[in-house]
Amino acid sequence: MSGARPPAGAHGDADLAGRLERACAQLGLAASDEARARLLDYLAQMQRWNRTYNLTAIRDPGQMLVQHLFDSLAVVGPFSEALEEGASARLYDVGSGGGLPGVVLAIMRPQWSVTCIDAVEKKTAFVRQMSGALSLPNLRARHARVETLEPAGCDIVTSRAFASLDDFARLAGKHVRDSGTLVAMKGKLPEDEIEVLEAGGQWKVDRIQPLQVPELQAERCLIWMRRSQGTL
């Protein structure tokens, strides 16, 4: 008689873990065993809550791994380069939904204070639950419309498919400190959105950074934006 069977889903879990480890290596991220375990636990919790709370339209764990975790992990390196190495920083993730990329940032960079903001209460409830379940004291959630909150003095305010660049800057720009940055996670380069943003005169595109997301055959880029001179 052969040995005991692995628990149900064990092969799938091992596959996800292996893919996550390879993705971190490909992105040049030094992810500890503990950090990778938290990321996989977050993925599992998202699947569980998704049955009731509809956090994401993606249901397949393998697709969630790529389109949610890997997509969010791809910005950890660029954000780290923009901030002082090892220093504390304050970040807002606007229109965060189930915590993307905010939860991933909080896991990978415990020295950063990350606040996920969303207007849908059940989504911020999930992020708040993740802060406790994953032991992330640096992760917070706010159920609010970002434009109604008091200015937060953030180093980086980011969003993932939240709004057009102009709307993002208009609604969330006040939360960026004087020398801070708005960073939009986008797919294809939104040339029309850039024109509208810069025509407004308040914000300008500082740089456009292409991203390579492991296992994802789609364009991704970061749009880094700073205030135009004289608009502080």
PDB file of C-alpha atoms in Angstrom:
ATOM      1  CA  MET A   1       0.000   0.000   0.000  1.00  0.00           C
ATOM      2  CA  SER A   2       1.366   3.422  -0.924  1.00  0.00           C
ATOM      3  CA  GLY A   3       1.891   6.251   1.541  1.00  0.00           C
ATOM      4  CA  ALA A   4      -0.709   8.751   2.648  1.00  0.00           C
ATOM      5  CA  ARG A   5      -2.284  10.921   0.011  1.00  0.00           C
ATOM      6  CA  PRO A   6      -1.417  14.593  -0.054  1.00  0.00           C
ATOM      7  CA  PRO A   7      -4.263  16.789   1.134  1.00  0.00           C
ATOM      8  CA  ALA A   8      -6.778  17.976  -1.440  1.00  0.00           C
ATOM      9  CA  GLY A   9      -5.377  20.857  -3.423  1.00  0.00           C
ATOM     10  CA  ALA A  10      -1.799  20.207  -2.315  1.00  0.00           C
ATOM     11  CA  HIS A  11      -0.500  19.775  -5.862  1.00  0.00           C
ATOM     12  CA  GLY A  12      -2.223  22.995  -6.906  1.00  0.00           C
ATOM     13  CA  ASP A  13      -0.819  24.825  -3.897  1.00  0.00           C
ATOM     14  CA  ALA A  14       2.686  23.584  -4.703  1.00  0.00           C
ATOM     15  CA  ASP A  15       2.283  24.728  -8.296  1.00  0.00           C
ATOM     16  CA  LEU A  16       1.183  28.216  -7.191  1.00  0.00           C
ATOM     17  CA  ALA A  17       4.048  28.405  -4.717  1.00  0.00           C
ATOM     18  CA  GLY A  18       6.590  27.438  -7.363  1.00  0.00           C
ATOM     19  CA  ARG A  19       5.224  29.944  -9.852  1.00  0.00           C
ATOM     20  CA  LEU A  20       5.274  32.675  -7.193  1.00  0.00           C
ATOM     21  CA  GLU A  21       8.894  31.932  -6.298  1.00  0.00           C
ATOM     22  CA  ARG A  22       9.910  32.074  -9.973  1.00  0.00           C
ATOM     23  CA  ALA A  23       7.992  35.322 -10.510  1.00  0.00           C
ATOM     24  CA  CYS A  24       9.719  36.993  -7.563  1.00  0.00           C
ATOM     25  CA  ALA A  25      13.096  35.901  -8.937  1.00  0.00           C
ATOM     26  CA  GLN A  26      12.193  37.195 -12.395  1.00  0.00           C
ATOM     27  CA  LEU A  27      11.207  40.559 -10.902  1.00  0.00           C
ATOM     28  CA  GLY A  28      14.397  40.717  -8.835  1.00  0.00           C
ATOM     29  CA  LEU A  29      12.485  40.686  -5.563  1.00  0.00           C
ATOM     30  CA  ALA A  30      14.068  39.125  -2.485  1.00  0.00           C
ATOM     31  CA  ALA A  31      10.883  37.617  -1.029  1.00  0.00           C
ATOM     32  CA  SER A  32      11.279  35.677   2.205  1.00  0.00           C
ATOM     33  CA  ASP A  33       9.475  32.392   2.797  1.00  0.00           C
ATOM     34  CA  GLU A  34       7.223  34.270   5.208  1.00  0.00           C
ATOM     35  CA  ALA A  35       6.347  36.932   2.634  1.00  0.00           C
ATOM     36  CA  ARG A  36       5.555  34.341  -0.037  1.00  0.00           C
ATOM     37  CA  ALA A  37       3.412  32.393   2.449  1.00  0.00           C
ATOM     38  CA  ARG A  38       1.476  35.583   3.223  1.00  0.00           C
ATOM     39  CA  LEU A  39       0.946  36.280  -0.476  1.00  0.00           C
ATOM     40  CA  LEU A  40      -0.454  32.777  -1.039  1.00  0.00           C
ATOM     41  CA  ASP A  41      -2.626  33.082   2.077  1.00  0.00           C
ATOM     42  CA  TYR A  42      -3.951  36.387   0.752  1.00  0.00           C
ATOM     43  CA  LEU A  43      -4.768  34.683  -2.554  1.00  0.00           C
ATOM     44  CA  ALA A  44      -6.595  31.871  -0.736  1.00  0.00           C
ATOM     45  CA  GLN A  45      -8.535  34.360   1.403  1.00  0.00           C
ATOM     46  CA  MET A  46      -9.506  36.306  -1.703  1.00  0.00           C
ATOM     47  CA  GLN A  47     -10.879  33.138  -3.287  1.00  0.00           C
ATOM     48  CA  ARG A  48     -12.833  32.342  -0.115  1.00  0.00           C
ATOM     49  CA  TRP A  49     -14.325  35.792   0.314  1.00  0.00           C
ATOM     50  CA  ASN A  50     -14.994  36.108  -3.410  1.00  0.00           C
ATOM     51  CA  ARG A  51     -17.761  33.506  -3.216  1.00  0.00           C
ATOM     52  CA  THR A  52     -19.833  35.899  -1.109  1.00  0.00           C
ATOM     53  CA  TYR A  53     -18.376  39.364  -1.611  1.00  0.00           C
ATOM     54  CA  ASN A  54     -17.551  39.344  -5.341  1.00  0.00           C
ATOM     55  CA  LEU A  55     -14.160  41.001  -4.862  1.00  0.00           C
ATOM     56  CA  THR A  56     -12.999  40.139  -8.375  1.00  0.00           C
ATOM     57  CA  ALA A  57     -14.489  38.761 -11.585  1.00  0.00           C
ATOM     58  CA  ILE A  58     -11.545  36.369 -11.881  1.00  0.00           C
ATOM     59  CA  ARG A  59     -12.293  33.007 -10.281  1.00  0.00           C
ATOM     60  CA  ASP A  60      -9.444  30.717 -11.343  1.00  0.00           C
ATOM     61  CA  PRO A  61      -6.601  30.644  -8.763  1.00  0.00           C
ATOM     62  CA  GLY A  62      -3.914  30.479 -11.469  1.00  0.00           C
ATOM     63  CA  GLN A  63      -5.330  33.532 -13.248  1.00  0.00           C
ATOM     64  CA  MET A  64      -5.683  35.395  -9.958  1.00  0.00           C
ATOM     65  CA  LEU A  65      -2.032  34.622  -9.224  1.00  0.00           C
ATOM     66  CA  VAL A  66      -0.921  36.278 -12.459  1.00  0.00           C
ATOM     67  CA  GLN A  67      -3.435  39.069 -12.976  1.00  0.00           C
ATOM     68  CA  HIS A  68      -3.586  40.130  -9.330  1.00  0.00           C
ATOM     69  CA  LEU A  69      -0.464  39.047  -7.421  1.00  0.00           C
ATOM     70  CA  PHE A  70       2.162  39.164 -10.194  1.00  0.00           C
ATOM     71  CA  ASP A  71       0.663  42.377 -11.592  1.00  0.00           C
ATOM     72  CA  SER A  72       0.965  43.991  -8.151  1.00  0.00           C
ATOM     73  CA  LEU A  73       4.400  42.527  -7.430  1.00  0.00           C
ATOM     74  CA  ALA A  74       5.681  44.132 -10.640  1.00  0.00           C
ATOM     75  CA  VAL A  75       5.420  47.597  -9.046  1.00  0.00           C
ATOM     76  CA  VAL A  76       7.286  46.765  -5.815  1.00  0.00           C
ATOM     77  CA  GLY A  77      10.716  47.236  -7.421  1.00  0.00           C
ATOM     78  CA  PRO A  78       9.901  50.540  -9.158  1.00  0.00           C
ATOM     79  CA  PHE A  79       8.298  51.955  -5.999  1.00  0.00           C
ATOM     80  CA  SER A  80      11.296  50.843  -3.934  1.00  0.00           C
ATOM     81  CA  GLU A  81      13.671  52.602  -6.322  1.00  0.00           C
ATOM     82  CA  ALA A  82      11.652  55.813  -6.068  1.00  0.00           C
ATOM     83  CA  LEU A  83      11.656  55.791  -2.264  1.00  0.00           C
ATOM     84  CA  GLU A  84      14.679  55.912  -0.013  1.00  0.00           C
ATOM     85  CA  GLU A  85      16.012  52.370   0.475  1.00  0.00           C
ATOM     86  CA  GLY A  86      14.797  50.886   3.739  1.00  0.00           C
ATOM     87  CA  ALA A  87      13.109  54.106   4.856  1.00  0.00           C
ATOM     88  CA  SER A  88       9.547  54.399   6.040  1.00  0.00           C
ATOM     89  CA  ALA A  89       7.066  55.823   3.546  1.00  0.00           C
ATOM     90  CA  ARG A  90       3.372  56.617   3.376  1.00  0.00           C
ATOM     91  CA  LEU A  91       1.321  55.258   0.463  1.00  0.00           C
ATOM     92  CA  TYR A  92      -2.334  55.457  -0.550  1.00  0.00           C
ATOM     93  CA  ASP A  93      -3.852  52.833  -2.844  1.00  0.00           C
ATOM     94  CA  VAL A  94      -6.951  54.491  -4.333  1.00  0.00           C
ATOM     95  CA  GLY A  95      -9.877  52.432  -5.608  1.00  0.00           C
ATOM     96  CA  SER A  96      -8.094  49.470  -4.080  1.00  0.00           C
ATOM     97  CA  GLY A  97     -10.941  46.963  -4.348  1.00  0.00           C
ATOM     98  CA  GLY A  98      -9.794  43.835  -2.536  1.00  0.00           C
ATOM     99  CA  GLY A  99      -6.407  45.396  -1.800  1.00  0.00           C
ATOM    100  CA  LEU A 100      -4.520  45.483  -5.080  1.00  0.00           C
ATOM    101  CA  PRO A 101      -1.759  46.497  -5.077  1.00  0.00           C
ATOM    102  CA  GLY A 102      -1.947  47.752  -1.467  1.00  0.00           C
ATOM    103  CA  VAL A 103      -1.964  44.424   0.377  1.00  0.00           C
ATOM    104  CA  VAL A 104       0.902  43.136  -1.770  1.00  0.00           C
ATOM    105  CA  LEU A 105       2.934  46.301  -1.091  1.00  0.00           C
ATOM    106  CA  ALA A 106       2.299  45.993   2.645  1.00  0.00           C
ATOM    107  CA  ILE A 107       3.454  42.358   2.636  1.00  0.00           C
ATOM    108  CA  MET A 108       6.597  43.021   0.639  1.00  0.00           C
ATOM    109  CA  ARG A 109       7.613  46.268   2.367  1.00  0.00           C
ATOM    110  CA  PRO A 110       6.696  46.238   6.085  1.00  0.00           C
ATOM    111  CA  GLN A 111       8.434  49.611   6.585  1.00  0.00           C
ATOM    112  CA  TRP A 112       5.821  51.297   4.369  1.00  0.00           C
ATOM    113  CA  SER A 113       2.511  52.492   5.800  1.00  0.00           C
ATOM    114  CA  VAL A 114      -0.101  51.481   3.215  1.00  0.00           C
ATOM    115  CA  THR A 115      -3.736  52.604   3.256  1.00  0.00           C
ATOM    116  CA  CYS A 116      -6.246  51.025   0.871  1.00  0.00           C
ATOM    117  CA  ILE A 117      -9.160  53.307   0.014  1.00  0.00           C
ATOM    118  CA  ASP A 118     -12.391  52.196  -1.617  1.00  0.00           C
ATOM    119  CA  ALA A 119     -15.979  53.427  -1.738  1.00  0.00           C
ATOM    120  CA  VAL A 120     -17.368  49.862  -1.418  1.00  0.00           C
ATOM    121  CA  GLU A 121     -17.591  48.885   2.236  1.00  0.00           C
ATOM    122  CA  LYS A 122     -17.398  45.107   1.765  1.00  0.00           C
ATOM    123  CA  LYS A 123     -14.072  45.503  -0.038  1.00  0.00           C
ATOM    124  CA  THR A 124     -12.510  47.627   2.689  1.00  0.00           C
ATOM    125  CA  ALA A 125     -13.877  45.136   5.244  1.00  0.00           C
ATOM    126  CA  PHE A 126     -11.919  42.422   3.450  1.00  0.00           C
ATOM    127  CA  VAL A 127      -8.708  44.480   3.478  1.00  0.00           C
ATOM    128  CA  ARG A 128      -9.201  45.231   7.169  1.00  0.00           C
ATOM    129  CA  GLN A 129      -9.599  41.513   7.794  1.00  0.00           C
ATOM    130  CA  MET A 130      -6.374  40.840   5.860  1.00  0.00           C
ATOM    131  CA  SER A 131      -4.479  43.302   8.045  1.00  0.00           C
ATOM    132  CA  GLY A 132      -5.269  41.139  11.059  1.00  0.00           C
ATOM    133  CA  ALA A 133      -5.217  37.695   9.447  1.00  0.00           C
ATOM    134  CA  LEU A 134      -1.838  38.278   7.781  1.00  0.00           C
ATOM    135  CA  SER A 135      -0.336  40.178  10.755  1.00  0.00           C
ATOM    136  CA  LEU A 136       0.227  43.385   8.791  1.00  0.00           C
ATOM    137  CA  PRO A 137       0.191  46.317  11.247  1.00  0.00           C
ATOM    138  CA  ASN A 138       1.348  48.598   8.402  1.00  0.00           C
ATOM    139  CA  LEU A 139      -1.854  47.965   6.399  1.00  0.00           C
ATOM    140  CA  ARG A 140      -5.018  50.022   6.866  1.00  0.00           C
ATOM    141  CA  ALA A 141      -8.317  50.365   5.029  1.00  0.00           C
ATOM    142  CA  ARG A 142     -10.570  53.393   4.639  1.00  0.00           C
ATOM    143  CA  HIS A 143     -14.160  53.152   3.434  1.00  0.00           C
ATOM    144  CA  ALA A 144     -14.528  56.519   1.729  1.00  0.00           C
ATOM    145  CA  ARG A 145     -14.374  58.449  -1.494  1.00  0.00           C
ATOM    146  CA  VAL A 146     -10.785  59.648  -1.685  1.00  0.00           C
ATOM    147  CA  GLU A 147     -11.752  63.238  -2.506  1.00  0.00           C
ATOM    148  CA  THR A 148     -13.628  63.543   0.816  1.00  0.00           C
ATOM    149  CA  LEU A 149     -10.589  62.720   2.980  1.00  0.00           C
ATOM    150  CA  GLU A 150      -8.228  65.261   4.503  1.00  0.00           C
ATOM    151  CA  PRO A 151      -4.855  65.622   2.677  1.00  0.00           C
ATOM    152  CA  ALA A 152      -2.562  62.785   3.780  1.00  0.00           C
ATOM    153  CA  GLY A 153       0.938  63.927   2.759  1.00  0.00           C
ATOM    154  CA  CYS A 154       1.782  60.677   0.974  1.00  0.00           C
ATOM    155  CA  ASP A 155       5.066  59.841  -0.713  1.00  0.00           C
ATOM    156  CA  ILE A 156       3.197  57.847  -3.372  1.00  0.00           C
ATOM    157  CA  VAL A 157      -0.491  57.724  -4.248  1.00  0.00           C
ATOM    158  CA  THR A 158      -1.232  54.917  -6.658  1.00  0.00           C
ATOM    159  CA  SER A 159      -4.196  53.371  -8.421  1.00  0.00           C
ATOM    160  CA  ARG A 160      -4.862  50.310 -10.529  1.00  0.00           C
ATOM    161  CA  ALA A 161      -7.620  50.843 -13.093  1.00  0.00           C
ATOM    162  CA  PHE A 162      -9.316  53.409 -10.830  1.00  0.00           C
ATOM    163  CA  ALA A 163      -9.999  56.263 -13.243  1.00  0.00           C
ATOM    164  CA  SER A 164      -8.590  58.308 -16.092  1.00  0.00           C
ATOM    165  CA  LEU A 165      -5.300  60.076 -15.341  1.00  0.00           C
ATOM    166  CA  ASP A 166      -7.020  63.456 -15.143  1.00  0.00           C
ATOM    167  CA  ASP A 167      -9.734  62.185 -12.777  1.00  0.00           C
ATOM    168  CA  PHE A 168      -7.136  60.371 -10.678  1.00  0.00           C
ATOM    169  CA  ALA A 169      -5.074  63.550 -10.314  1.00  0.00           C
ATOM    170  CA  ARG A 170      -8.121  65.710  -9.625  1.00  0.00           C
ATOM    171  CA  LEU A 171      -9.591  63.395  -6.984  1.00  0.00           C
ATOM    172  CA  ALA A 172      -6.469  62.026  -5.300  1.00  0.00           C
ATOM    173  CA  GLY A 173      -3.732  64.555  -6.055  1.00  0.00           C
ATOM    174  CA  LYS A 174      -4.246  66.506  -2.834  1.00  0.00           C
ATOM    175  CA  HIS A 175      -2.972  63.507  -0.866  1.00  0.00           C
ATOM    176  CA  VAL A 176       0.503  63.691  -2.456  1.00  0.00           C
ATOM    177  CA  ARG A 177       3.075  65.640  -0.442  1.00  0.00           C
ATOM    178  CA  ASP A 178       4.945  68.455  -2.210  1.00  0.00           C
ATOM    179  CA  SER A 179       7.768  66.256  -3.487  1.00  0.00           C
ATOM    180  CA  GLY A 180       5.655  63.104  -3.805  1.00  0.00           C
ATOM    181  CA  THR A 181       4.312  61.279  -6.822  1.00  0.00           C
ATOM    182  CA  LEU A 182       1.061  60.070  -8.327  1.00  0.00           C
ATOM    183  CA  VAL A 183       1.579  56.694  -9.989  1.00  0.00           C
ATOM    184  CA  ALA A 184      -1.093  55.120 -12.177  1.00  0.00           C
ATOM    185  CA  MET A 185      -0.902  51.433 -13.099  1.00  0.00           C
ATOM    186  CA  LYS A 186      -2.073  51.140 -16.691  1.00  0.00           C
ATOM    187  CA  GLY A 187      -2.231  48.665 -19.532  1.00  0.00           C
ATOM    188  CA  LYS A 188      -1.523  50.171 -22.940  1.00  0.00           C
ATOM    189  CA  LEU A 189      -0.046  53.660 -22.968  1.00  0.00           C
ATOM    190  CA  PRO A 190      -3.063  56.023 -22.535  1.00  0.00           C
ATOM    191  CA  GLU A 191      -1.938  58.808 -24.872  1.00  0.00           C
ATOM    192  CA  ASP A 192      -5.336  60.544 -24.930  1.00  0.00           C
ATOM    193  CA  GLU A 193      -5.461  60.564 -21.121  1.00  0.00           C
ATOM    194  CA  ILE A 194      -1.977  62.066 -20.945  1.00  0.00           C
ATOM    195  CA  GLU A 195      -3.006  64.897 -23.289  1.00  0.00           C
ATOM    196  CA  VAL A 196      -6.064  65.717 -21.163  1.00  0.00           C
ATOM    197  CA  LEU A 197      -4.045  65.587 -17.937  1.00  0.00           C
ATOM    198  CA  GLU A 198      -1.319  67.920 -19.159  1.00  0.00           C
ATOM    199  CA  ALA A 199      -3.789  70.313 -20.776  1.00  0.00           C
ATOM    200  CA  GLY A 200      -5.181  70.907 -17.280  1.00  0.00           C
ATOM    201  CA  GLY A 201      -1.848  72.427 -16.228  1.00  0.00           C
ATOM    202  CA  GLN A 202      -1.851  71.085 -12.663  1.00  0.00           C
ATOM    203  CA  TRP A 203       0.009  67.821 -13.184  1.00  0.00           C
ATOM    204  CA  LYS A 204       2.511  66.565 -15.727  1.00  0.00           C
ATOM    205  CA  VAL A 205       3.814  63.135 -16.660  1.00  0.00           C
ATOM    206  CA  ASP A 206       7.293  62.770 -15.203  1.00  0.00           C
ATOM    207  CA  ARG A 207       8.045  59.441 -16.888  1.00  0.00           C
ATOM    208  CA  ILE A 208       6.446  56.354 -18.356  1.00  0.00           C
ATOM    209  CA  GLN A 209       7.845  53.038 -17.168  1.00  0.00           C
ATOM    210  CA  PRO A 210       7.061  49.814 -19.076  1.00  0.00           C
ATOM    211  CA  LEU A 211       6.511  46.765 -16.874  1.00  0.00           C
ATOM    212  CA  GLN A 212       7.097  43.090 -17.581  1.00  0.00           C
ATOM    213  CA  VAL A 213       4.628  41.042 -15.536  1.00  0.00           C
ATOM    214  CA  PRO A 214       5.631  37.368 -15.270  1.00  0.00           C
ATOM    215  CA  GLU A 215       3.369  35.006 -17.248  1.00  0.00           C
ATOM    216  CA  LEU A 216       1.218  37.883 -18.506  1.00  0.00           C
ATOM    217  CA  GLN A 217       1.009  38.413 -22.245  1.00  0.00           C
ATOM    218  CA  ALA A 218      -0.286  41.955 -22.089  1.00  0.00           C
ATOM    219  CA  GLU A 219       1.109  45.463 -21.970  1.00  0.00           C
ATOM    220  CA  ARG A 220       1.584  47.115 -18.603  1.00  0.00           C
ATOM    221  CA  CYS A 221       3.130  50.440 -17.641  1.00  0.00           C
ATOM    222  CA  LEU A 222       3.424  52.905 -14.798  1.00  0.00           C
ATOM    223  CA  ILE A 223       2.600  56.569 -15.388  1.00  0.00           C
ATOM    224  CA  TRP A 224       4.591  58.689 -12.914  1.00  0.00           C
ATOM    225  CA  MET A 225       3.098  62.163 -12.410  1.00  0.00           C
ATOM    226  CA  ARG A 226       4.274  65.234 -10.519  1.00  0.00           C
ATOM    227  CA  ARG A 227       2.754  68.637  -9.918  1.00  0.00           C
ATOM    228  CA  SER A 228       3.589  71.252 -12.500  1.00  0.00           C
ATOM    229  CA  GLN A 229       5.794  74.026 -11.129  1.00  0.00           C
ATOM    230  CA  GLY A 230       3.842  76.777  -9.460  1.00  0.00           C
ATOM    231  CA  THR A 231       0.778  74.620  -8.643  1.00  0.00           C
ATOM    232  CA  LEU A 232       1.623  73.627  -5.058  1.00  0.00           C
TER     233      LEU A 232
END
